[in-house]
CSV table of C-alpha atoms in Angstrom, one decimal:
chain,number,residue,atom,x,y,z
A,1,MET,CA,-63.1,3.5,-55.0
A,2,THR,CA,-63.3,6.6,-52.9
A,3,ALA,CA,-61.6,5.2,-49.8
A,4,PRO,CA,-58.0,5.3,-51.2
A,5,ASP,CA,-58.6,8.8,-52.4
A,6,SER,CA,-59.7,10.0,-49.0
A,7,TRP,CA,-56.4,8.7,-47.5
A,8,VAL,CA,-54.2,10.9,-49.7
A,9,PRO,CA,-54.6,14.2,-47.6
A,10,PHE,CA,-53.3,12.3,-44.5
A,11,ARG,CA,-50.2,10.7,-46.1
A,12,LEU,CA,-48.0,13.8,-46.1
A,13,PRO,CA,-48.5,14.8,-42.4
A,14,LEU,CA,-47.9,11.2,-41.3
A,15,GLN,CA,-44.7,10.9,-43.3
A,16,LEU,CA,-43.5,14.2,-42.0
A,17,SER,CA,-44.2,13.2,-38.4
A,18,LEU,CA,-42.3,9.9,-38.9
A,19,TYR,CA,-39.4,11.7,-40.5
A,20,LEU,CA,-39.2,14.2,-37.6
A,21,LEU,CA,-39.4,11.4,-35.0
A,22,ALA,CA,-36.5,9.6,-36.7
A,23,ILE,CA,-34.4,12.8,-36.6
A,24,MET,CA,-35.1,13.4,-32.9
A,25,THR,CA,-34.2,9.7,-32.1
A,26,LEU,CA,-30.9,10.0,-34.0
A,27,SER,CA,-30.1,13.3,-32.3
A,28,ILE,CA,-30.7,11.9,-28.8
A,29,PHE,CA,-28.5,8.9,-29.6
A,30,LEU,CA,-25.6,11.1,-30.9
A,31,HIS,CA,-25.9,13.4,-27.8
A,32,LEU,CA,-25.6,10.5,-25.4
A,33,SER,CA,-22.7,9.0,-27.3
A,34,SER,CA,-20.8,12.2,-27.2
A,35,ARG,CA,-21.3,12.6,-23.5
A,36,PHE,CA,-20.1,9.0,-22.7
A,37,PRO,CA,-17.4,8.1,-25.3
A,38,THR,CA,-15.1,6.5,-22.7
A,39,ALA,CA,-17.5,4.9,-20.3
A,40,ARG,CA,-15.8,1.6,-20.9
A,41,LEU,CA,-12.4,3.0,-20.0
A,42,ARG,CA,-13.3,5.1,-17.1
A,43,HIS,CA,-13.5,2.1,-14.7
A,44,PRO,CA,-10.5,0.0,-15.5
A,45,SER,CA,-10.1,-0.9,-11.9
A,46,LEU,CA,-13.1,-3.1,-12.0
A,47,ASN,CA,-11.1,-5.5,-14.2
A,48,ALA,CA,-7.9,-5.0,-12.2
A,49,THR,CA,-9.1,-7.2,-9.3
A,50,LYS,CA,-10.0,-10.1,-11.6
A,51,GLY,CA,-7.8,-12.8,-12.9
A,52,SER,CA,-4.9,-14.6,-11.4
A,53,PRO,CA,-2.0,-12.7,-9.9
A,54,ALA,CA,0.4,-14.5,-12.2
A,55,THR,CA,-1.4,-13.0,-15.3
A,56,PRO,CA,-2.7,-9.6,-14.2
A,57,PRO,CA,-5.5,-8.1,-16.3
A,58,THR,CA,-4.4,-5.0,-18.2
A,59,THR,CA,-6.4,-2.2,-19.6
A,60,THR,CA,-6.4,0.0,-22.7
A,61,PRO,CA,-6.0,3.3,-20.9
A,62,ALA,CA,-8.0,6.5,-21.6
A,63,THR,CA,-5.2,9.0,-21.9
A,64,GLU,CA,-7.1,12.3,-21.6
A,65,ARG,CA,-5.9,12.7,-18.0
A,66,GLY,CA,-2.5,11.4,-18.7
A,67,MET,CA,-0.9,8.2,-17.4
A,68,TRP,CA,1.2,8.1,-14.3
A,69,THR,CA,3.0,5.0,-12.9
A,70,VAL,CA,5.7,4.2,-10.4
A,71,ASN,CA,8.7,1.8,-10.4
A,72,SER,CA,8.1,-1.6,-8.9
A,73,ILE,CA,11.2,-2.3,-6.8
A,74,GLY,CA,11.9,-3.8,-3.4
A,75,ARG,CA,9.9,-6.2,-1.2
A,76,LEU,CA,6.4,-6.0,0.1
A,77,GLY,CA,6.9,-2.9,2.4
A,78,ASN,CA,8.6,-1.0,-0.5
A,79,GLN,CA,5.9,-2.0,-3.0
A,80,MET,CA,3.1,-0.7,-0.6
A,81,GLY,CA,4.9,2.6,-0.1
A,82,GLU,CA,5.4,3.0,-3.9
A,83,TYR,CA,1.7,2.2,-4.5
A,84,ALA,CA,0.4,4.5,-1.9
A,85,THR,CA,2.7,7.4,-3.0
A,86,LEU,CA,1.6,6.9,-6.6
A,87,TYR,CA,-2.0,6.8,-5.5
A,88,ALA,CA,-1.7,10.1,-3.6
A,89,LEU,CA,0.5,12.1,-6.0
A,90,ALA,CA,-1.5,11.2,-9.1
A,91,LYS,CA,-4.7,12.3,-7.4
A,92,MET,CA,-3.0,15.4,-6.1
A,93,ASN,CA,-1.9,16.4,-9.7
A,94,GLY,CA,-5.1,15.4,-11.3
A,95,ARG,CA,-3.7,12.4,-13.2
A,96,GLN,CA,-4.8,8.8,-13.6
A,97,ALA,CA,-2.5,6.3,-11.9
A,98,TYR,CA,-1.6,2.8,-13.3
A,99,ILE,CA,0.6,0.1,-11.8
A,100,LEU,CA,3.0,-2.2,-13.5
A,101,PRO,CA,2.3,-5.9,-13.7
A,102,GLN,CA,5.2,-6.7,-11.4
A,103,MET,CA,3.5,-4.6,-8.6
A,104,HIS,CA,0.2,-6.2,-9.2
A,105,GLN,CA,1.8,-9.7,-8.7
A,106,GLN,CA,3.3,-8.6,-5.4
A,107,LEU,CA,0.2,-6.9,-3.9
A,108,ALA,CA,-2.9,-8.4,-5.5
A,109,PRO,CA,-2.7,-11.8,-3.9
A,110,VAL,CA,-2.9,-10.1,-0.5
A,111,PHE,CA,-4.8,-6.8,-0.9
A,112,ARG,CA,-7.9,-5.6,-2.6
A,113,ILE,CA,-6.0,-3.0,-4.6
A,114,THR,CA,-8.0,-1.0,-7.3
A,115,LEU,CA,-5.5,0.8,-9.4
A,116,PRO,CA,-5.6,-0.5,-13.0
A,117,VAL,CA,-2.7,-2.4,-14.5
A,118,ILE,CA,-0.8,-1.2,-17.5
A,119,SER,CA,0.6,-3.8,-19.9
A,120,ASN,CA,4.3,-4.1,-20.5
A,121,ASP,CA,3.7,-3.4,-24.2
A,122,VAL,CA,2.2,-0.1,-23.4
A,123,VAL,CA,4.9,0.7,-20.9
A,124,ARG,CA,7.5,0.2,-23.6
A,125,SER,CA,5.7,2.4,-26.1
A,126,ILE,CA,5.3,5.5,-23.9
A,127,PRO,CA,8.0,8.2,-23.6
A,128,TRP,CA,7.9,8.4,-19.8
A,129,ARG,CA,9.3,11.4,-17.9
A,130,ASN,CA,11.2,9.7,-15.0
A,131,TYR,CA,10.6,11.8,-11.8
A,132,GLY,CA,12.8,10.9,-8.8
A,133,LEU,CA,11.3,11.2,-5.3
A,134,HIS,CA,12.9,11.4,-1.9
A,135,ASP,CA,11.3,9.8,1.0
A,136,TRP,CA,9.2,12.6,2.4
A,137,MET,CA,6.6,15.0,0.9
A,138,SER,CA,7.9,18.2,-0.6
A,139,GLU,CA,5.9,21.2,-2.0
A,140,GLU,CA,7.1,20.7,-5.5
A,141,TYR,CA,5.4,17.3,-5.7
A,142,ARG,CA,2.0,19.1,-5.8
A,143,HIS,CA,3.0,20.6,-9.1
A,144,ILE,CA,4.7,17.8,-11.1
A,145,LYS,CA,4.6,18.6,-14.9
A,146,GLY,CA,3.9,16.0,-17.5
A,147,LYS,CA,1.1,13.7,-18.7
A,148,TYR,CA,3.3,10.6,-18.8
A,149,VAL,CA,5.2,10.4,-15.5
A,150,ARG,CA,7.0,7.5,-14.0
A,151,LEU,CA,7.8,8.1,-10.3
A,152,THR,CA,11.1,6.6,-9.2
A,153,GLY,CA,12.7,5.8,-5.8
A,154,TYR,CA,11.7,4.1,-2.6
A,155,PRO,CA,9.0,6.4,-1.2
A,156,CYS,CA,7.4,5.1,2.0
A,157,SER,CA,6.4,8.1,4.1
A,158,TRP,CA,3.1,8.9,5.7
A,159,THR,CA,3.7,12.5,4.6
A,160,PHE,CA,2.7,11.6,1.0
A,161,TYR,CA,-0.7,10.0,1.7
A,162,HIS,CA,-1.8,10.4,5.3
A,163,HIS,CA,-4.4,13.0,4.2
A,164,LEU,CA,-6.0,10.0,2.4
A,165,ARG,CA,-5.6,7.6,5.2
A,166,GLN,CA,-9.0,5.9,4.9
A,167,GLU,CA,-8.6,5.4,1.2
A,168,ILE,CA,-5.1,4.0,1.7
A,169,LEU,CA,-6.5,1.6,4.3
A,170,GLN,CA,-9.2,0.6,1.9
A,171,GLU,CA,-6.7,-0.1,-0.9
A,172,PHE,CA,-4.7,-2.3,1.5
A,173,SER,CA,-7.8,-4.2,2.9
A,174,PHE,CA,-7.2,-8.0,2.9
A,175,HIS,CA,-8.9,-10.6,0.8
A,176,ASP,CA,-11.4,-12.6,2.8
A,177,HIS,CA,-9.4,-15.8,2.7
A,178,VAL,CA,-6.3,-14.0,4.0
A,179,LYS,CA,-8.2,-12.3,6.8
A,180,GLU,CA,-9.9,-15.5,7.8
A,181,GLU,CA,-6.7,-17.5,8.0
A,182,ALA,CA,-5.0,-14.8,10.1
A,183,ASN,CA,-8.0,-14.5,12.5
A,184,ARG,CA,-8.3,-18.3,12.8
A,185,TYR,CA,-4.6,-18.6,13.8
A,186,LEU,CA,-4.9,-15.7,16.4
A,187,ALA,CA,-8.0,-17.3,17.8
A,188,GLY,CA,-6.1,-20.4,18.4
A,189,LEU,CA,-3.5,-18.5,20.5
A,190,ARG,CA,-6.2,-17.2,22.9
A,191,GLY,CA,-6.4,-20.4,25.0
A,192,GLN,CA,-8.2,-19.7,28.3
A,193,ARG,CA,-7.5,-15.9,28.2
A,194,ARG,CA,-10.6,-13.7,28.5
A,195,ASN,CA,-9.0,-10.3,28.0
A,196,VAL,CA,-6.4,-11.1,25.4
A,197,THR,CA,-4.6,-8.3,23.7
A,198,TYR,CA,-2.6,-9.3,20.6
A,199,VAL,CA,0.7,-7.5,20.0
A,200,GLY,CA,2.4,-8.1,16.7
A,201,VAL,CA,6.2,-8.2,16.8
A,202,HIS,CA,8.2,-7.9,13.7
A,203,VAL,CA,12.0,-8.4,14.0
A,204,ARG,CA,13.9,-7.4,10.9
A,205,ARG,CA,17.2,-9.1,10.5
A,206,GLY,CA,18.5,-10.8,7.3
A,207,ASP,CA,20.7,-8.5,5.2
A,208,TYR,CA,20.2,-5.6,7.7
A,209,VAL,CA,22.5,-7.3,10.2
A,210,ARG,CA,25.3,-6.7,7.8
A,211,VAL,CA,24.1,-3.6,6.0
A,212,MET,CA,23.3,-1.4,8.9
A,213,PRO,CA,26.7,-1.4,10.7
A,214,GLN,CA,28.9,-1.7,7.6
A,215,ILE,CA,27.1,0.8,5.2
A,216,TRP,CA,24.8,2.9,7.2
A,217,LYS,CA,26.6,3.3,10.5
A,218,GLY,CA,23.6,1.8,12.3
A,219,VAL,CA,22.3,-1.1,14.4
A,220,VAL,CA,19.4,-3.5,14.3
A,221,ALA,CA,17.2,-4.2,17.3
A,222,ASP,CA,18.8,-6.1,20.1
A,223,LYS,CA,17.5,-8.2,23.0
A,224,ALA,CA,17.3,-5.3,25.4
A,225,TYR,CA,15.1,-3.3,23.0
A,226,LEU,CA,12.6,-6.1,22.6
A,227,GLU,CA,12.4,-6.6,26.4
A,228,LYS,CA,11.6,-3.0,27.0
A,229,ALA,CA,9.0,-2.9,24.3
A,230,MET,CA,7.3,-6.0,25.5
A,231,GLY,CA,7.5,-4.8,29.1
A,232,TYR,CA,5.5,-1.8,28.1
A,233,PHE,CA,2.6,-3.9,26.9
A,234,ARG,CA,2.9,-6.3,29.7
A,235,ALA,CA,2.6,-3.4,32.2
A,236,LYS,CA,-0.4,-1.9,30.4
A,237,TYR,CA,-2.5,-4.8,29.4
A,238,GLN,CA,-3.8,-7.7,31.5
A,239,GLU,CA,-3.3,-10.5,29.1
A,240,PRO,CA,-1.1,-9.6,26.2
A,241,VAL,CA,-0.1,-12.2,23.6
A,242,PHE,CA,3.0,-11.5,21.5
A,243,VAL,CA,2.9,-12.8,17.9
A,244,VAL,CA,6.5,-12.8,16.7
A,245,THR,CA,7.4,-12.9,13.0
A,246,SER,CA,11.0,-12.4,11.6
A,247,ASN,CA,13.4,-13.2,8.8
A,248,GLY,CA,15.7,-14.4,11.6
A,249,MET,CA,13.5,-16.6,13.7
A,250,GLU,CA,16.4,-18.6,15.1
A,251,TRP,CA,17.8,-15.4,16.6
A,252,CYS,CA,14.4,-14.6,18.0
A,253,ARG,CA,14.0,-18.0,19.7
A,254,GLU,CA,17.4,-17.5,21.3
A,255,ASN,CA,16.9,-13.9,22.5
A,256,ILE,CA,13.2,-13.4,23.2
A,257,ASP,CA,12.1,-14.6,26.6
A,258,ALA,CA,9.1,-16.9,26.1
A,259,SER,CA,9.1,-18.4,29.6
A,260,ARG,CA,5.9,-16.5,30.6
A,261,GLY,CA,3.9,-18.4,28.1
A,262,ASP,CA,2.7,-15.2,26.3
A,263,VAL,CA,5.1,-15.4,23.3
A,264,TYR,CA,4.4,-17.3,20.1
A,265,PHE,CA,6.9,-17.6,17.3
A,266,SER,CA,4.4,-17.6,14.5
A,267,GLY,CA,5.9,-16.4,11.3
A,268,ASP,CA,7.4,-18.6,8.6
A,269,GLY,CA,10.1,-16.1,7.8
A,270,LYS,CA,9.8,-16.6,4.0
A,271,GLU,CA,10.9,-13.4,2.4
A,272,SER,CA,9.7,-14.7,-1.0
A,273,SER,CA,6.1,-14.9,0.3
A,274,PRO,CA,5.7,-12.5,3.2
A,275,GLY,CA,2.0,-12.0,2.9
A,276,ARG,CA,1.1,-14.6,5.7
A,277,ASP,CA,3.4,-13.0,8.2
A,278,PHE,CA,2.2,-9.5,7.3
A,279,ALA,CA,-1.5,-10.5,7.7
A,280,LEU,CA,-0.8,-12.1,11.1
A,281,LEU,CA,0.8,-8.9,12.4
A,282,ALA,CA,-1.8,-6.6,10.8
A,283,HIS,CA,-4.7,-8.4,12.5
A,284,CYS,CA,-3.2,-7.8,16.0
A,285,ASN,CA,-4.2,-4.9,18.2
A,286,HIS,CA,-0.8,-3.3,18.6
A,287,THR,CA,2.6,-3.4,17.1
A,288,ILE,CA,6.3,-3.7,18.1
A,289,MET,CA,8.5,-3.0,15.0
A,290,THR,CA,12.2,-2.8,14.7
A,291,ILE,CA,13.3,-1.2,11.4
A,292,GLY,CA,12.2,-1.4,7.8
A,293,THR,CA,9.2,-0.6,5.8
A,294,PHE,CA,7.5,-4.0,6.5
A,295,GLY,CA,7.1,-3.0,10.2
A,296,ILE,CA,6.2,0.5,9.3
A,297,TRP,CA,3.2,-0.7,7.2
A,298,VAL,CA,2.1,-3.1,9.9
A,299,GLY,CA,1.9,-0.3,12.4
A,300,TYR,CA,0.1,2.0,9.9
A,301,LEU,CA,-2.6,-0.5,9.1
A,302,VAL,CA,-3.1,-1.8,12.6
A,303,GLY,CA,-3.7,1.7,14.0
A,304,GLY,CA,-3.1,0.8,17.6
A,305,GLU,CA,-0.1,1.7,19.7
A,306,THR,CA,3.2,1.2,17.8
A,307,ILE,CA,6.6,1.0,19.4
A,308,TYR,CA,9.6,1.5,17.1
A,309,LEU,CA,13.4,1.4,17.3
A,310,ALA,CA,14.6,5.1,17.4
A,311,ASN,CA,17.9,6.7,16.8
A,312,TYR,CA,19.5,3.6,15.4
A,313,THR,CA,22.3,5.4,13.5
A,314,LEU,CA,25.2,7.5,14.4
A,315,PRO,CA,24.6,11.3,13.8
A,316,ASP,CA,26.9,11.3,10.8
A,317,SER,CA,25.3,8.3,9.1
A,318,PRO,CA,24.8,8.6,5.3
A,319,PHE,CA,21.4,6.9,5.9
A,320,LEU,CA,20.1,10.3,7.3
A,321,ARG,CA,20.5,11.9,4.0
A,322,VAL,CA,17.8,9.6,2.5
A,323,PHE,CA,15.7,8.9,5.6
A,324,LYS,CA,14.0,11.3,7.9
A,325,PRO,CA,12.6,9.6,11.1
A,326,GLU,CA,10.0,12.2,11.5
A,327,ALA,CA,8.6,11.4,8.0
A,328,ALA,CA,8.7,7.7,8.6
A,329,PHE,CA,7.2,7.3,12.1
A,330,LEU,CA,3.8,8.8,13.0
A,331,PRO,CA,4.0,11.4,15.8
A,332,GLU,CA,1.9,9.4,18.1
A,333,TRP,CA,4.1,6.3,17.9
A,334,ILE,CA,6.5,5.4,20.7
A,335,GLY,CA,10.2,5.4,20.1
A,336,ILE,CA,12.7,3.5,22.2
A,337,ASN,CA,16.3,4.6,21.6
A,338,ALA,CA,18.7,2.0,20.2
A,339,ASP,CA,21.9,1.0,21.9
A,340,LEU,CA,24.7,2.5,19.7
A,341,SER,CA,27.5,1.5,22.0
A,342,PRO,CA,28.7,-1.4,19.7
A,343,LEU,CA,29.2,1.2,16.9
A,344,ARG,CA,30.9,3.7,19.2
A,345,SER,CA,33.3,1.2,20.6
A,346,ARG,CA,34.4,0.4,17.0
A,347,THR,CA,35.0,4.0,16.1
């Protein structure tokens, strides 16, 4: 009966050691929990690329850094400009950027965008400060006040985001199936050529044919401009192939000389689903654009030589109040002056 009595002196130290161990374990757990309270919320973009474009995944945002978003208006080129501007200005001001479901539906089927999506219910519940932007970077945009800011306007200027060029290019990298389809189509145009150079040609027509002369005192690209631009690449490269897309393909077929066998009218011209045309142009080596944000973004993503229509409005055009050519076209791009004689003959 002496064995149980001999255990008594050791019980108290053992119980004390177990008690201290439990306290240390609890303390470590609470410390780690306090350091990582929002780990689940810090990476909402991991969910933003999943799900179908029709039902974009939304996140419950961590609001410590505030929430910034941007209006989702316009077509593909406008949406890309709004996205890139939000991305850059939110980062510049130390805020977290979120996009609206409508923007996700436009961009996610084509690009590997990473900004998280904010639900419409959350959008309606937040007292946003609407902050209007003009279409070029200004110093005051580095110091925008407010935790809950909604940027408004049609920003699409490299001056907002060019310092983050590699990040923007990554945001607008194509899904594999989009890339493969574009490359497969272009490979089919090669034929027997050994030194092919692909030149994407975007001809913006549609509503601009009416809007430019009647509202903005401007013109759209004509036959002579396209001949000059294509002549530049024919003179410089041995075997150029011109991949033409447009929302006025009938006009293109009538006005672009395809007799040399190096012109392919490739786009479907569907403004409701422009992703295919955009992908074709963006996988070319160089770009001929006319006017509009669609062509500007093609040139920006391609990164080769870009020719654009320059000086396409009269000096007193109201368009120049909202548009600065030097903020729209990169300095290294090549401008060919538009023929304004149709406008001048009217005046």
